Short mmCIF file of C-alpha atoms and ligand atoms in Angstrom, two decimals:
data_model
loop_
_atom_site.label_atom_id
_atom_site.label_comp_id
_atom_site.label_asym_id
_atom_site.label_seq_id
_atom_site.Cartn_x
_atom_site.Cartn_y
_atom_site.Cartn_z
CA UNK A 29 182.78 -63.59 57.48
CA UNK A 30 182.60 -61.43 60.00
CA UNK A 31 178.58 -60.58 60.86
CA UNK A 32 177.66 -57.69 63.54
CA UNK A 33 174.53 -59.30 65.40
CA UNK A 34 172.68 -56.28 66.73
CA UNK A 35 169.54 -56.38 69.43
CA UNK A 36 168.31 -52.88 69.54
CA UNK A 37 166.25 -51.41 72.49
CA UNK A 38 165.14 -47.99 73.13
CA UNK A 39 167.94 -46.96 75.42
CA UNK A 40 170.11 -49.99 74.45
CA UNK A 41 172.15 -52.11 72.09
CA UNK A 42 173.26 -55.23 72.31
CA UNK A 43 176.16 -56.30 70.05
CA UNK A 44 178.03 -59.99 69.25
CA UNK A 45 180.45 -60.11 66.55
CA UNK A 46 180.48 -63.63 64.89
CA UNK A 47 182.94 -65.48 62.58
CA UNK A 48 180.08 -67.17 60.81
CA UNK A 49 183.13 -69.87 59.44
CA UNK A 50 183.82 -71.19 62.45
CA UNK A 51 180.72 -69.93 64.37
CA UNK A 52 183.03 -68.45 66.81
CA UNK A 53 181.73 -65.31 69.20
CA UNK A 54 184.40 -62.54 68.21
CA UNK A 55 183.39 -59.98 70.88
CA UNK A 56 180.38 -59.11 72.79
CA UNK A 57 179.00 -56.33 74.61
CA UNK A 58 176.23 -53.64 75.25
CA UNK A 59 175.89 -49.99 74.92
CA UNK A 60 173.51 -49.15 77.68
CA UNK A 61 171.39 -45.66 78.95
CA UNK A 62 171.67 -44.60 75.53
CA UNK A 63 170.48 -40.63 75.10
CA UNK A 64 170.60 -40.56 79.34
CA UNK A 65 172.80 -39.39 81.90
CA UNK A 66 175.47 -41.69 82.21
CA UNK A 67 175.67 -43.89 79.49
CA UNK A 68 178.50 -46.71 79.12
CA UNK A 69 179.42 -49.38 76.66
CA UNK A 70 180.67 -52.70 78.17
CA UNK A 71 182.87 -54.50 75.77
CA UNK A 72 184.05 -58.14 75.87
CA UNK A 73 186.58 -59.23 73.34
CA UNK A 74 186.92 -62.97 73.59
CA UNK A 75 190.06 -64.15 75.09
CA UNK A 76 190.56 -60.70 76.98
CA UNK A 77 188.97 -59.12 80.11
CA UNK A 78 185.88 -57.15 79.55
CA UNK A 79 185.56 -53.51 79.66
CA UNK A 80 183.74 -50.73 80.50
CA UNK A 81 183.72 -47.27 78.98
CA UNK A 82 181.64 -44.59 80.20
CA UNK A 83 181.09 -41.92 77.60
CA UNK A 84 177.91 -39.97 76.73
CA UNK A 85 176.39 -41.84 73.80
CA UNK A 86 173.36 -38.77 73.04
CA UNK A 87 171.92 -41.32 70.28
CA UNK A 88 172.36 -44.52 68.58
CA UNK A 89 174.50 -43.39 65.43
CA UNK A 90 176.86 -42.82 68.52
CA UNK A 91 176.24 -46.01 70.48
CA UNK A 92 177.28 -47.15 66.73
CA UNK A 93 179.86 -45.38 66.38
CA UNK A 94 181.58 -46.49 69.77
CA UNK A 95 180.69 -49.92 69.24
CA UNK A 96 183.05 -49.75 66.30
CA UNK A 97 185.69 -47.96 67.96
CA UNK A 98 185.80 -51.05 70.68
CA UNK A 99 185.63 -53.41 67.87
CA UNK A 100 188.41 -52.13 65.62
CA UNK A 101 190.55 -50.84 69.41
CA UNK A 102 194.11 -51.71 69.27
CA UNK A 103 193.68 -52.98 72.54
CA UNK A 104 190.32 -53.95 73.12
CA UNK A 105 189.40 -54.92 69.82
CA UNK A 106 189.60 -57.68 67.60
CA UNK A 107 189.04 -56.90 63.67
CA UNK A 108 191.39 -54.32 62.05
CA UNK A 109 189.34 -51.95 60.16
CA UNK A 110 185.71 -51.86 60.03
CA UNK A 111 186.11 -53.22 56.53
CA UNK A 112 186.63 -56.83 58.30
CA UNK A 113 182.66 -56.84 59.24
CA UNK A 114 180.71 -58.44 55.96
CA UNK A 115 177.26 -57.59 57.28
CA UNK A 116 174.94 -56.88 60.11
CA UNK A 117 171.86 -58.65 61.46
CA UNK A 118 168.96 -56.79 63.03
CA UNK A 119 166.37 -58.55 65.47
CA UNK A 120 163.34 -57.12 64.61
CA UNK A 121 160.12 -57.73 66.77
CA UNK A 122 157.28 -57.59 64.89
CA UNK A 123 157.13 -58.17 61.15
CA UNK A 124 153.03 -58.75 61.01
CA UNK A 125 151.96 -60.60 58.41
CA UNK A 126 154.42 -59.90 55.72
CA UNK A 127 157.39 -61.25 56.93
CA UNK A 128 157.83 -65.21 56.89
CA UNK A 129 161.00 -64.67 57.00
CA UNK A 130 164.57 -62.79 57.09
CA UNK A 131 164.87 -60.11 54.39
CA UNK A 132 167.62 -58.11 53.39
CA UNK A 133 167.19 -54.20 54.47
CA UNK A 134 166.18 -51.89 51.77
CA UNK A 135 163.90 -48.84 51.70
CA UNK A 136 160.95 -50.60 51.32
CA UNK A 137 161.72 -53.12 53.92
CA UNK A 138 162.21 -50.10 56.06
CA UNK A 139 158.65 -48.92 55.08
CA UNK A 140 157.48 -52.01 56.03
CA UNK A 141 158.75 -52.10 59.75
CA UNK A 142 157.73 -48.07 60.10
CA UNK A 143 153.92 -49.04 59.40
CA UNK A 144 154.16 -52.61 61.71
CA UNK A 145 155.16 -50.36 64.40
CA UNK A 146 151.40 -49.89 65.62
CA UNK A 147 151.44 -53.55 66.25
CA UNK A 148 154.87 -53.39 68.24
CA UNK A 149 154.98 -49.16 69.58
CA UNK A 150 157.95 -50.12 71.90
CA UNK A 151 160.22 -52.63 69.61
CA UNK A 152 159.99 -51.67 66.50
CA UNK A 153 160.25 -48.18 66.06
CA UNK A 154 163.69 -48.89 68.53
CA UNK A 155 164.77 -51.03 66.35
CA UNK A 156 164.46 -48.87 63.46
CA UNK A 157 166.45 -46.89 65.34
CA UNK A 158 169.30 -49.40 65.36
CA UNK A 159 169.05 -50.12 61.34
CA UNK A 160 169.47 -46.28 60.85
CA UNK A 161 172.67 -46.12 63.10
CA UNK A 162 174.34 -48.67 61.40
CA UNK A 163 173.53 -47.50 57.90
CA UNK A 164 175.29 -44.29 59.12
CA UNK A 165 177.87 -45.44 60.08
CA UNK A 166 178.41 -48.63 57.84
CA UNK A 167 177.88 -47.11 54.27
CA UNK A 168 177.66 -50.03 51.87
CA UNK A 169 177.76 -53.02 54.49
CA UNK A 170 174.30 -55.20 53.66
CA UNK A 171 171.85 -55.22 56.54
CA UNK A 172 169.47 -57.96 57.18
CA UNK A 173 166.03 -58.16 59.34
CA UNK A 174 165.34 -61.37 61.37
CA UNK A 175 161.60 -61.43 62.65
CA UNK A 176 160.68 -62.62 66.35
CA UNK A 177 157.34 -63.10 64.64
CA UNK A 178 158.35 -64.97 61.02
CA UNK A 179 158.81 -68.65 62.62
CA UNK A 180 154.91 -68.37 63.45
CA UNK A 181 154.20 -67.16 60.14
CA UNK A 182 152.85 -71.21 59.46
CA UNK A 183 150.33 -71.48 61.80
CA UNK A 184 147.18 -72.38 60.46
CA UNK A 185 144.21 -69.49 60.47
CA UNK A 186 142.41 -71.69 63.22
CA UNK A 187 145.08 -71.01 65.87
CA UNK A 188 145.95 -67.01 64.81
CA UNK A 189 142.28 -66.05 65.17
CA UNK A 190 140.85 -64.64 67.82
CA UNK A 191 137.41 -65.04 68.84
CA UNK A 192 136.27 -61.51 68.02
CA UNK A 193 134.51 -59.93 65.34
CA UNK A 194 136.50 -60.16 62.45
CA UNK A 195 136.19 -56.62 61.17
CA UNK A 196 139.08 -56.68 63.64
CA UNK A 197 141.32 -58.66 61.82
CA UNK A 198 140.38 -57.04 58.88
CA UNK A 199 141.08 -53.69 59.83
CA UNK A 200 143.68 -53.78 61.99
CA UNK A 201 145.05 -57.25 61.86
CA UNK A 202 143.88 -58.32 65.60
CA UNK A 203 145.15 -61.69 65.59
CA UNK A 204 148.11 -63.77 67.25
CA UNK A 205 151.77 -63.52 65.62
CA UNK A 206 153.80 -65.53 68.37
CA UNK A 207 157.29 -64.25 69.10
CA UNK A 208 160.83 -65.51 70.16
CA UNK A 209 160.85 -67.14 66.68
CA UNK A 210 164.26 -67.32 66.04
CA UNK A 211 164.39 -69.29 69.53
CA UNK A 212 161.74 -71.36 68.73
CA UNK A 213 163.25 -72.11 65.85
CA UNK A 214 166.66 -72.50 66.66
CA UNK A 215 165.81 -74.83 69.52
CA UNK A 216 163.71 -77.55 67.27
CA UNK A 217 166.18 -77.70 64.58
CA UNK A 218 169.10 -78.05 67.49
CA UNK A 219 167.13 -80.99 69.26
CA UNK A 220 166.42 -82.55 66.06
CA UNK A 221 170.55 -82.46 64.77
CA UNK A 222 171.44 -83.20 68.80
CA UNK A 223 169.00 -86.74 67.72
CA UNK A 224 170.50 -87.29 64.63
CA UNK A 225 166.70 -87.09 63.04
CA UNK A 226 164.80 -84.18 60.50
CA UNK A 227 163.03 -81.94 62.52
CA UNK A 228 160.63 -82.83 59.35
CA UNK A 229 159.82 -86.54 60.79
CA UNK A 230 159.29 -84.79 64.67
CA UNK A 231 156.52 -83.35 66.51
CA UNK A 232 158.36 -81.20 69.03
CA UNK A 233 156.96 -79.02 71.86
CA UNK A 234 159.89 -75.70 72.51
CA UNK A 235 159.16 -74.20 76.31
CA UNK A 236 161.11 -71.16 75.91
CA UNK A 237 161.03 -70.57 79.49
CA UNK A 238 163.05 -66.81 80.17
CA UNK A 239 162.25 -63.60 81.45
CA UNK A 240 160.32 -63.52 78.52
CA UNK A 241 158.23 -66.89 78.48
CA UNK A 242 156.94 -68.79 75.75
CA UNK A 243 155.75 -72.42 74.00
CA UNK A 244 155.65 -73.68 71.02
CA UNK A 245 154.25 -76.93 68.58
CA UNK A 246 156.50 -77.11 66.19
CA UNK A 247 155.10 -80.34 63.55
CA UNK A 248 157.17 -81.75 60.95
CA UNK A 249 159.46 -78.39 60.64
CA UNK A 250 156.40 -75.88 60.81
CA UNK A 251 155.16 -73.44 63.73
CA UNK A 252 151.61 -75.02 63.86
CA UNK A 253 150.76 -72.75 67.61
CA UNK A 254 152.47 -70.85 69.88
CA UNK A 255 151.59 -69.69 73.23
CA UNK A 256 152.00 -65.58 72.41
CA UNK A 257 149.57 -63.51 71.11
CA UNK A 258 149.20 -60.29 69.13
CA UNK A 259 151.12 -58.74 71.62
CA UNK A 260 153.78 -60.88 73.84
CA UNK A 261 151.76 -60.30 76.77
CA UNK A 262 149.58 -63.56 76.32
CA UNK A 263 150.57 -67.20 77.50
CA UNK A 264 152.45 -67.97 80.17
CA UNK A 265 152.79 -66.47 83.23
CA UNK A 266 155.98 -64.58 83.13
CA UNK A 267 158.49 -62.83 85.34
CA UNK A 268 156.27 -59.82 85.12
CA UNK A 269 153.73 -60.49 82.45
CA UNK A 270 150.73 -61.85 83.62
CA UNK A 271 150.21 -64.00 80.78
CA UNK A 272 146.24 -65.43 80.08
CA UNK A 273 143.78 -64.08 81.85
CA UNK A 274 139.69 -63.64 81.87
CA UNK A 275 139.79 -60.08 79.98
CA UNK A 276 137.01 -58.89 82.20
CA UNK A 277 139.42 -58.40 84.82
CA UNK A 278 141.07 -55.45 83.23
CA UNK A 279 137.07 -53.18 83.27
CA UNK A 280 136.67 -54.82 87.11
CA UNK A 281 140.39 -54.21 88.66
CA UNK A 282 140.16 -50.43 86.46
CA UNK A 283 137.30 -49.59 88.07
CA UNK A 284 138.19 -50.76 91.78
CA UNK A 285 141.53 -48.86 91.78
CA UNK A 286 140.69 -45.99 89.62
CA UNK A 287 143.15 -47.21 86.88
CA UNK A 288 143.47 -45.98 83.22
CA UNK A 289 143.65 -48.68 80.10
CA UNK A 290 147.42 -47.48 79.78
CA UNK A 291 147.88 -48.08 83.50
CA UNK A 292 146.58 -51.52 83.61
CA UNK A 293 148.74 -52.02 80.43
CA UNK A 294 151.81 -51.00 82.80
CA UNK A 295 150.08 -53.80 85.51
CA UNK A 296 149.55 -56.41 83.04
CA UNK A 297 153.23 -55.83 81.40
CA UNK A 298 155.28 -54.96 84.75
CA UNK A 299 153.61 -55.85 87.92
CA UNK A 300 152.32 -59.02 87.23
CA UNK A 301 153.76 -62.48 86.55
CA UNK A 302 155.78 -64.50 89.19
CA UNK A 303 156.82 -60.67 90.67
CA UNK A 304 153.16 -60.06 91.27
CA UNK A 305 151.75 -63.50 92.50
CA UNK A 306 154.72 -63.65 94.98
CA UNK A 307 153.79 -60.28 95.87
CA UNK A 308 156.63 -58.86 94.86
CA UNK A 309 158.60 -61.49 95.89
CA UNK A 310 161.29 -61.83 93.07
CA UNK A 311 160.77 -61.83 89.32
CA UNK A 312 164.27 -64.24 89.13
CA UNK A 313 163.70 -67.95 89.72
CA UNK A 314 166.68 -67.98 91.20
CA UNK A 315 165.30 -66.18 94.19
CA UNK A 316 161.93 -67.91 93.71
CA UNK A 317 163.26 -71.37 94.39
CA UNK A 318 165.76 -70.57 96.93
CA UNK A 319 162.25 -69.20 98.94
CA UNK A 320 160.35 -71.99 97.87
CA UNK A 321 163.26 -74.30 99.88
CA UNK A 322 163.04 -72.61 103.08
CA UNK A 323 159.55 -72.84 103.35
CA UNK A 324 157.83 -69.81 102.34
CA UNK A 325 154.32 -70.90 100.85
CA UNK A 326 153.82 -67.68 98.38
CA UNK A 327 156.41 -68.66 96.61
CA UNK A 328 155.41 -72.20 96.68
CA UNK A 329 152.34 -71.51 95.64
CA UNK A 330 153.83 -68.92 92.38
CA UNK A 331 156.04 -72.01 91.22
CA UNK A 332 153.40 -74.06 91.29
CA UNK A 333 151.30 -71.96 89.12
CA UNK A 334 153.68 -70.95 86.76
CA UNK A 335 154.70 -74.71 85.95
CA UNK A 336 150.90 -75.96 85.62
CA UNK A 337 150.39 -73.24 83.29
CA UNK A 338 153.47 -74.60 81.35
CA UNK A 339 152.12 -78.06 81.46
CA UNK A 340 148.54 -77.26 80.38
CA UNK A 341 149.92 -75.54 76.97
CA UNK A 342 152.50 -79.07 76.74
CA UNK A 343 149.08 -80.61 76.87
CA UNK A 344 147.42 -78.86 74.51
CA UNK A 345 150.00 -78.82 71.70
CA UNK A 346 150.62 -82.37 72.05
CA UNK A 347 146.42 -82.43 71.01
CA UNK A 348 147.46 -79.81 68.19
CA UNK A 349 150.03 -81.88 66.78
CA UNK A 350 148.10 -85.60 67.66
CA UNK A 351 151.56 -86.63 69.36
CA UNK A 352 154.67 -85.32 70.82
CA UNK A 353 158.38 -86.78 70.10
CA UNK A 354 160.26 -84.07 71.96
CA UNK A 355 159.81 -81.67 74.33
CA UNK A 356 162.11 -79.33 75.00
CA UNK A 357 163.38 -76.47 77.57
CA UNK A 358 165.54 -73.89 76.91
CA UNK A 359 166.55 -69.93 77.55
CA UNK A 360 167.64 -68.71 81.16
CA UNK A 361 164.70 -70.88 83.16
CA UNK A 362 164.20 -74.13 80.97
CA UNK A 363 168.13 -73.71 80.87
CA UNK A 364 168.75 -73.03 84.20
CA UNK A 365 166.02 -74.11 86.81
CA UNK A 366 166.18 -77.60 88.11
CA UNK A 367 163.12 -76.67 90.42
CA UNK A 368 161.09 -75.47 87.42
CA UNK A 369 161.92 -78.44 85.45
CA UNK A 370 161.22 -80.60 87.81
CA UNK A 371 157.67 -79.67 88.27
CA UNK A 372 156.98 -79.76 84.71
CA UNK A 373 158.08 -82.90 84.39
CA UNK A 374 156.02 -83.80 87.48
CA UNK A 375 153.35 -83.41 84.88
CA UNK A 376 154.50 -85.79 82.13
CA UNK A 377 153.81 -89.17 82.99
CA UNK A 378 150.86 -89.87 80.91
CA UNK A 379 152.88 -88.87 77.91
CA UNK A 380 154.79 -91.57 78.62
CA UNK A 381 157.98 -89.72 79.92
CA UNK A 382 160.33 -91.49 81.91
CA UNK A 383 162.97 -88.79 83.49
CA UNK A 384 166.18 -89.24 84.85
CA UNK A 385 166.30 -87.62 87.90
CA UNK A 386 170.30 -86.84 87.67
CA UNK A 387 170.31 -85.73 84.09
CA UNK A 388 167.72 -83.52 84.85
CA UNK A 389 169.69 -81.66 87.33
CA UNK A 390 172.30 -80.69 84.52
CA UNK A 391 172.53 -76.91 83.73
CA UNK A 392 173.31 -75.10 80.30
CA UNK A 393 174.07 -77.43 78.25
CA UNK A 394 172.48 -79.90 75.53
CA UNK A 395 171.57 -82.83 77.28
CA UNK A 396 168.49 -85.72 77.14
CA UNK A 397 166.78 -85.84 80.69
CA UNK A 398 164.77 -88.56 80.08
CA UNK A 399 165.34 -92.43 80.25
CA UNK A 400 165.79 -94.60 77.09
CA UNK A 401 162.05 -96.34 77.55
CA UNK A 402 160.41 -93.01 77.73
CA UNK A 403 157.84 -92.65 74.85
CA UNK A 404 159.14 -88.73 74.19
CA UNK A 405 162.26 -87.35 74.40
CA UNK A 406 162.98 -84.69 77.09
CA UNK A 407 165.70 -82.49 76.43
CA UNK A 408 167.62 -79.00 77.68
CA UNK A 409 168.88 -77.50 74.68
CA UNK A 410 169.99 -73.79 75.38
CA UNK A 411 169.10 -71.23 73.02
CA UNK A 412 171.42 -69.18 70.66
CA UNK A 413 169.39 -66.12 68.92
CA UNK A 414 172.21 -64.66 67.72
CA UNK A 415 174.24 -67.69 66.64
CA UNK A 416 170.61 -68.11 64.24
CA UNK A 417 170.86 -64.32 63.08
CA UNK A 418 173.93 -64.54 62.15
CA UNK A 419 173.24 -67.58 60.48
CA UNK A 420 169.89 -66.45 58.79
CA UNK A 421 171.68 -62.92 57.80
CA UNK A 422 174.38 -65.14 56.10
CA UNK A 423 172.10 -66.82 54.04
CA UNK A 424 170.69 -64.13 52.44
CA UNK A 425 174.16 -62.74 51.04
P1 LIG B 519 166.44 -65.12 80.19
O1 LIG B 519 165.35 -64.04 79.82
O2 LIG B 519 166.11 -66.33 79.14
O3 LIG B 519 167.57 -64.19 79.99
O4 LIG B 519 165.91 -65.53 81.26
C1 LIG B 519 166.75 -64.63 83.03
C2 LIG B 519 165.95 -65.68 83.68
O5 LIG B 519 166.14 -66.93 83.93
C3 LIG B 519 166.34 -64.58 85.22
O6 LIG B 519 165.19 -63.83 85.44
C4 LIG B 519 165.81 -66.07 85.71
O7 LIG B 519 164.86 -66.04 87.03
C5 LIG B 519 166.40 -67.27 84.87
N1 LIG B 519 167.43 -68.08 85.40
C6 LIG B 519 168.98 -67.58 85.45
N2 LIG B 519 169.71 -67.94 85.47
C7 LIG B 519 168.76 -69.19 86.89
C8 LIG B 519 168.98 -70.23 87.39
N3 LIG B 519 170.88 -70.24 87.36
N4 LIG B 519 168.68 -70.89 88.11
C9 LIG B 519 167.14 -70.24 87.95
N5 LIG B 519 166.59 -69.31 87.20
C10 LIG B 519 167.94 -68.65 86.78
#
């Protein structure tokens, strides 16, 4: 069966059509600038040339129509008709405490996702627009919601509570939820599979280091802690997000700079992280590593600060799980950046990690980068959230 995986943003829609039988990607693409001038669809059919279609997309429903047209097109299509799409799997960012697993979408699920929008005001409404646009254009096709937060719902209460008045948890559900759950689940399961072991017998730390970044402690198959919080702002230093900081800094800077609460929020989400720390040099680790190699001191400090934070989280999760068997690097930076992995691995000796420097240079493939005598296995495992969404959707049918 072919499963259409959709990741819908407020002005974009990413998709992959996956054949669930052989798990091959038949086509992938991106509709951009939906509702804005200059909207376009980039469609990449497997084994054929990419096509860029510049066409007005006033709303997401039109974007879904164009995606379907591209998928069934005589020249660059990959299926004969719409009836060859068996189901749609949507990435939904916030499932709150309501959803601890993927679900088939019906009216009550839509209402729940709507209610949870107060916890993810930028993401859940956009995800819902995608769900409705697919329902309009693919009547009768089953749709599933796969939540970014679901995998972390196994965290014990001591790991998800903040040191805040309890009433905020009771009234507003202010607590830690964690994100990138689909990736942490997929990568920890894949790491165990590659090692020929069952995840239920391993203590795994997954370092999902992409433009957004998070770490999780997966103890015997269950997430027991993760670095992102009520929103994706907490935890590691990221591309443009600050990660953990002293909350009193908000008041201090807003007073000094005359910024409102919402302007401060923009500073923390869009102007901080490695972009801010490097004084605007770049949020991209390729640029930062190149600059550091050429002797740029601020780029070096940025990378050192970033990696030190990751190493501290690894240490605390080894404590949380009372041990660690496997540490996995994944996502854009984790899979590709030797400079980042090398810096983080330089802290791991006390855990008994013995790194193979040649293996550590590999990129974008499943590989064990620790030596046989290492007490903890260190690996690179490319993530594949779309495949995981397709698998979870299929399992629900
Ligand atoms: P993601 O959010 O997982 O797509 O990761 C995107 C980030 O990965 C980019 O912003 C880069 O910082 C980083 N990245 C991608 N390719 C490389 C590479 N070859 N070397 C270093 N960093 C990379």
